[in-house]
PDB file of C-alpha atoms in Angstrom:
ATOM      1  CA  MET A   1       4.983 -25.938   6.449  1.00 50.00           C
ATOM      2  CA  THR A   2       5.928 -28.123   2.792  1.00 52.00           C
ATOM      3  CA  ASP A   3       9.126 -28.707   0.977  1.00 56.00           C
ATOM      4  CA  ARG A   4       9.000 -27.734  -2.690  1.00 62.00           C
ATOM      5  CA  ALA A   5      11.112 -28.662  -5.594  1.00 58.00           C
ATOM      6  CA  GLY A   6      13.351 -25.046  -5.884  1.00 66.00           C
ATOM      7  CA  GLY A   7      14.118 -24.762  -1.691  1.00 76.00           C
ATOM      8  CA  LEU A   8      10.537 -23.084  -1.154  1.00 88.00           C
ATOM      9  CA  GLU A   9       8.274 -24.545   1.450  1.00 92.00           C
ATOM     10  CA  ASP A  10       4.679 -23.594   1.645  1.00 94.00           C
ATOM     11  CA  PRO A  11       3.160 -20.634   3.686  1.00 94.00           C
ATOM     12  CA  SER A  12       1.362 -22.180   6.418  1.00 95.00           C
ATOM     13  CA  ALA A  13      -2.520 -21.409   6.734  1.00 95.00           C
ATOM     14  CA  GLU A  14      -2.038 -18.780   8.596  1.00 95.00           C
ATOM     15  CA  VAL A  15      -0.155 -16.865   7.217  1.00 92.00           C
ATOM     16  CA  LEU A  16      -1.640 -17.182   4.004  1.00 93.00           C
ATOM     17  CA  ALA A  17      -4.769 -16.433   5.990  1.00 93.00           C
ATOM     18  CA  ALA A  18      -3.094 -12.822   7.026  1.00 89.00           C
ATOM     19  CA  ALA A  19      -1.090 -12.024   3.394  1.00 89.00           C
ATOM     20  CA  ALA A  20      -4.755 -12.697   2.187  1.00 92.00           C
ATOM     21  CA  ALA A  21      -6.664 -10.117   4.833  1.00 90.00           C
ATOM     22  CA  ALA A  22      -3.396  -7.353   3.417  1.00 89.00           C
ATOM     23  CA  PHE A  23      -4.289  -8.087  -0.177  1.00 90.00           C
ATOM     24  CA  GLY A  24      -7.424  -7.793   0.779  1.00 91.00           C
ATOM     25  CA  LEU A  25      -6.528  -4.125   2.492  1.00 89.00           C
ATOM     26  CA  LEU A  26      -4.779  -2.949  -1.037  1.00 89.00           C
ATOM     27  CA  ALA A  27      -7.681  -4.334  -2.249  1.00 90.00           C
ATOM     28  CA  SER A  28      -9.253  -0.767  -2.186  1.00 91.00           C
ATOM     29  CA  THR A  29      -7.946   1.524  -4.791  1.00 92.00           C
ATOM     30  CA  ALA A  30      -8.442   4.418  -2.387  1.00 94.00           C
ATOM     31  CA  ARG A  31      -6.429   2.662   0.350  1.00 95.00           C
ATOM     32  CA  LEU A  32      -4.159   1.899  -2.544  1.00 93.00           C
ATOM     33  CA  HIS A  33      -3.706   5.113  -3.634  1.00 95.00           C
ATOM     34  CA  LEU A  34      -3.031   6.330  -0.414  1.00 96.00           C
ATOM     35  CA  MET A  35       0.068   3.562   0.059  1.00 95.00           C
ATOM     36  CA  TRP A  36       1.622   4.876  -2.782  1.00 93.00           C
ATOM     37  CA  ALA A  37       1.726   8.231  -1.335  1.00 95.00           C
ATOM     38  CA  LEU A  38       3.060   6.714   1.873  1.00 96.00           C
ATOM     39  CA  ALA A  39       5.303   4.705  -0.092  1.00 93.00           C
ATOM     40  CA  GLN A  40       6.578   8.422  -1.450  1.00 92.00           C
ATOM     41  CA  GLY A  41       7.225   9.817   2.380  1.00 94.00           C
ATOM     42  CA  GLU A  42       5.032  10.562   5.444  1.00 96.00           C
ATOM     43  CA  SER A  43       2.637  12.672   5.802  1.00 97.00           C
ATOM     44  CA  ASP A  44      -0.692  13.222   7.939  1.00 97.00           C
ATOM     45  CA  VAL A  45      -4.319  12.715   7.066  1.00 96.00           C
ATOM     46  CA  THR A  46      -4.502  16.007   5.408  1.00 96.00           C
ATOM     47  CA  HIS A  47      -2.251  16.255   2.947  1.00 97.00           C
ATOM     48  CA  LEU A  48      -2.943  12.817   1.878  1.00 97.00           C
ATOM     49  CA  ALA A  49      -6.592  14.281   1.183  1.00 97.00           C
ATOM     50  CA  ASP A  50      -5.668  16.280  -0.913  1.00 97.00           C
ATOM     51  CA  ARG A  51      -3.058  14.907  -3.059  1.00 96.00           C
ATOM     52  CA  VAL A  52      -5.301  11.584  -3.826  1.00 95.00           C
ATOM     53  CA  GLY A  53      -9.499  13.714  -3.724  1.00 95.00           C
ATOM     54  CA  GLY A  54     -10.702  12.091  -0.843  1.00 94.00           C
ATOM     55  CA  ALA A  55     -13.129  13.818   2.202  1.00 96.00           C
ATOM     56  CA  LEU A  56     -10.947  13.877   5.221  1.00 96.00           C
ATOM     57  CA  PRO A  57     -13.291  10.898   7.282  1.00 97.00           C
ATOM     58  CA  ALA A  58     -13.029   8.619   4.336  1.00 97.00           C
ATOM     59  CA  VAL A  59      -9.299   9.273   4.752  1.00 97.00           C
ATOM     60  CA  SER A  60      -8.916   8.479   7.509  1.00 96.00           C
ATOM     61  CA  GLN A  61     -11.270   5.765   8.375  1.00 97.00           C
ATOM     62  CA  HIS A  62      -8.924   4.118   4.703  1.00 97.00           C
ATOM     63  CA  LEU A  63      -5.653   5.517   7.451  1.00 97.00           C
ATOM     64  CA  THR A  64      -7.657   3.466  10.128  1.00 95.00           C
ATOM     65  CA  LYS A  65      -7.616  -0.036   9.161  1.00 94.00           C
ATOM     66  CA  LEU A  66      -3.990   0.526   6.718  1.00 95.00           C
ATOM     67  CA  LYS A  67      -2.445   1.238  10.884  1.00 95.00           C
ATOM     68  CA  LEU A  68      -4.561  -1.711  12.075  1.00 92.00           C
ATOM     69  CA  ALA A  69      -3.038  -3.735   9.723  1.00 91.00           C
ATOM     70  CA  GLY A  70       0.001  -2.848  10.810  1.00 91.00           C
ATOM     71  CA  LEU A  71       1.137  -1.245   7.195  1.00 93.00           C
ATOM     72  CA  VAL A  72       1.344   2.445   8.070  1.00 96.00           C
ATOM     73  CA  GLY A  73       2.200   3.893  11.826  1.00 96.00           C
ATOM     74  CA  SER A  74       1.325   7.501  12.435  1.00 97.00           C
ATOM     75  CA  ARG A  75       3.114   9.950  15.348  1.00 96.00           C
ATOM     76  CA  ARG A  76       1.274  12.749  17.098  1.00 96.00           C
ATOM     77  CA  GLU A  77       3.323  15.213  15.952  1.00 95.00           C
ATOM     78  CA  GLY A  78       2.041  18.105  18.095  1.00 95.00           C
ATOM     79  CA  ARG A  79      -2.000  18.389  16.840  1.00 94.00           C
ATOM     80  CA  ARG A  80      -0.964  16.759  13.589  1.00 94.00           C
ATOM     81  CA  GLN A  81      -1.696  13.098  12.978  1.00 95.00           C
ATOM     82  CA  VAL A  82       1.975  11.677  10.589  1.00 97.00           C
ATOM     83  CA  TYR A  83       1.607   8.511   8.766  1.00 97.00           C
ATOM     84  CA  TYR A  84       3.782   6.885   7.519  1.00 97.00           C
ATOM     85  CA  ILE A  85       4.822   2.792   5.936  1.00 95.00           C
ATOM     86  CA  ASP A  86       7.157   1.512   8.713  1.00 87.00           C
ATOM     87  CA  ASP A  87       7.991  -1.711   6.737  1.00 90.00           C
ATOM     88  CA  PRO A  88      10.959  -0.705   3.445  1.00 89.00           C
ATOM     89  CA  ASP A  89       8.876  -4.018   1.979  1.00 91.00           C
ATOM     90  CA  VAL A  90       6.108  -2.772   2.235  1.00 90.00           C
ATOM     91  CA  VAL A  91       6.825   0.015   0.183  1.00 90.00           C
ATOM     92  CA  THR A  92       9.065  -2.317  -2.412  1.00 91.00           C
ATOM     93  CA  LEU A  93       5.581  -4.558  -2.551  1.00 89.00           C
ATOM     94  CA  VAL A  94       3.450  -1.124  -3.665  1.00 89.00           C
ATOM     95  CA  ARG A  95       6.282   0.225  -5.469  1.00 88.00           C
ATOM     96  CA  VAL A  96       6.928  -2.794  -7.399  1.00 89.00           C
ATOM     97  CA  MET A  97       2.970  -3.941  -8.484  1.00 86.00           C
ATOM     98  CA  VAL A  98       1.943   0.081  -9.082  1.00 86.00           C
ATOM     99  CA  GLY A  99       5.014  -0.353 -11.047  1.00 83.00           C
ATOM    100  CA  HIS A 100       4.575  -2.959 -13.150  1.00 82.00           C
ATOM    101  CA  LEU A 101       0.983  -2.234 -13.973  1.00 82.00           C
ATOM    102  CA  THR A 102       2.190   1.122 -15.125  1.00 82.00           C
ATOM    103  CA  GLY A 103       4.703  -1.109 -17.398  1.00 70.00           C
ATOM    104  CA  PRO A 104       7.137   1.270 -19.304  1.00 65.00           C
ATOM    105  CA  SER A 105       5.131   4.293 -19.179  1.00 53.00           C
ATOM    106  CA  ARG A 106       8.167   5.746 -16.248  1.00 49.00           C
ATOM    107  CA  TYR A 107      11.281   4.586 -19.616  1.00 44.00           C
ATOM    108  CA  GLY A 108       8.633   6.695 -22.011  1.00 46.00           C
ATOM    109  CA  SER A 109       5.426   4.575 -23.654  1.00 47.00           C
ATOM    110  CA  GLY A 110       3.318   5.226 -21.342  1.00 49.00           C
ATOM    111  CA  ARG A 111       1.128   2.614 -21.172  1.00 49.00           C
ATOM    112  CA  THR A 112      -0.762   0.858 -18.500  1.00 50.00           C
ATOM    113  CA  LEU A 113      -0.945  -3.140 -18.026  1.00 49.00           C
ATOM    114  CA  ARG A 114      -3.794  -5.628 -18.426  1.00 56.00           C
ATOM    115  CA  LEU A 115      -3.914  -8.318 -15.628  1.00 54.00           C
ATOM    116  CA  ARG A 116      -5.028 -11.322 -18.067  1.00 57.00           C
ATOM    117  CA  GLY A 117      -7.898 -13.023 -16.817  1.00 58.00           C
ATOM    118  CA  THR A 118      -8.696  -9.498 -15.274  1.00 53.00           C
ATOM    119  CA  GLY A 119     -11.231  -8.454 -18.066  1.00 54.00           C
ATOM    120  CA  ALA A 120      -9.966  -5.153 -16.634  1.00 49.00           C
TER     121      ALA A 120
END
């Protein structure tokens, strides 16, 4: 790591690669919607598929990718597999980013912000 002004060091190449991979997974609208839903509380795949409007097999595949990346966890409850986000920092990240892009709508204006330089 390299010292920088302000006391922060540059992360290693390995850390940057891992972060890029995690952000890459979250670049999918479907997976981000699943993360948003799980940030609100744990759920099984059937309820998640209903909530995000996805087909059960597709939602299951998305959850498997998120689980392999360590972004979500799961546990068995009888015959159901219950998914959750175990890391409060990941919950915060999802809530802050979606909240930022939703902008003041939670506070009254109801507008969606656009990211600069993305054409979106």
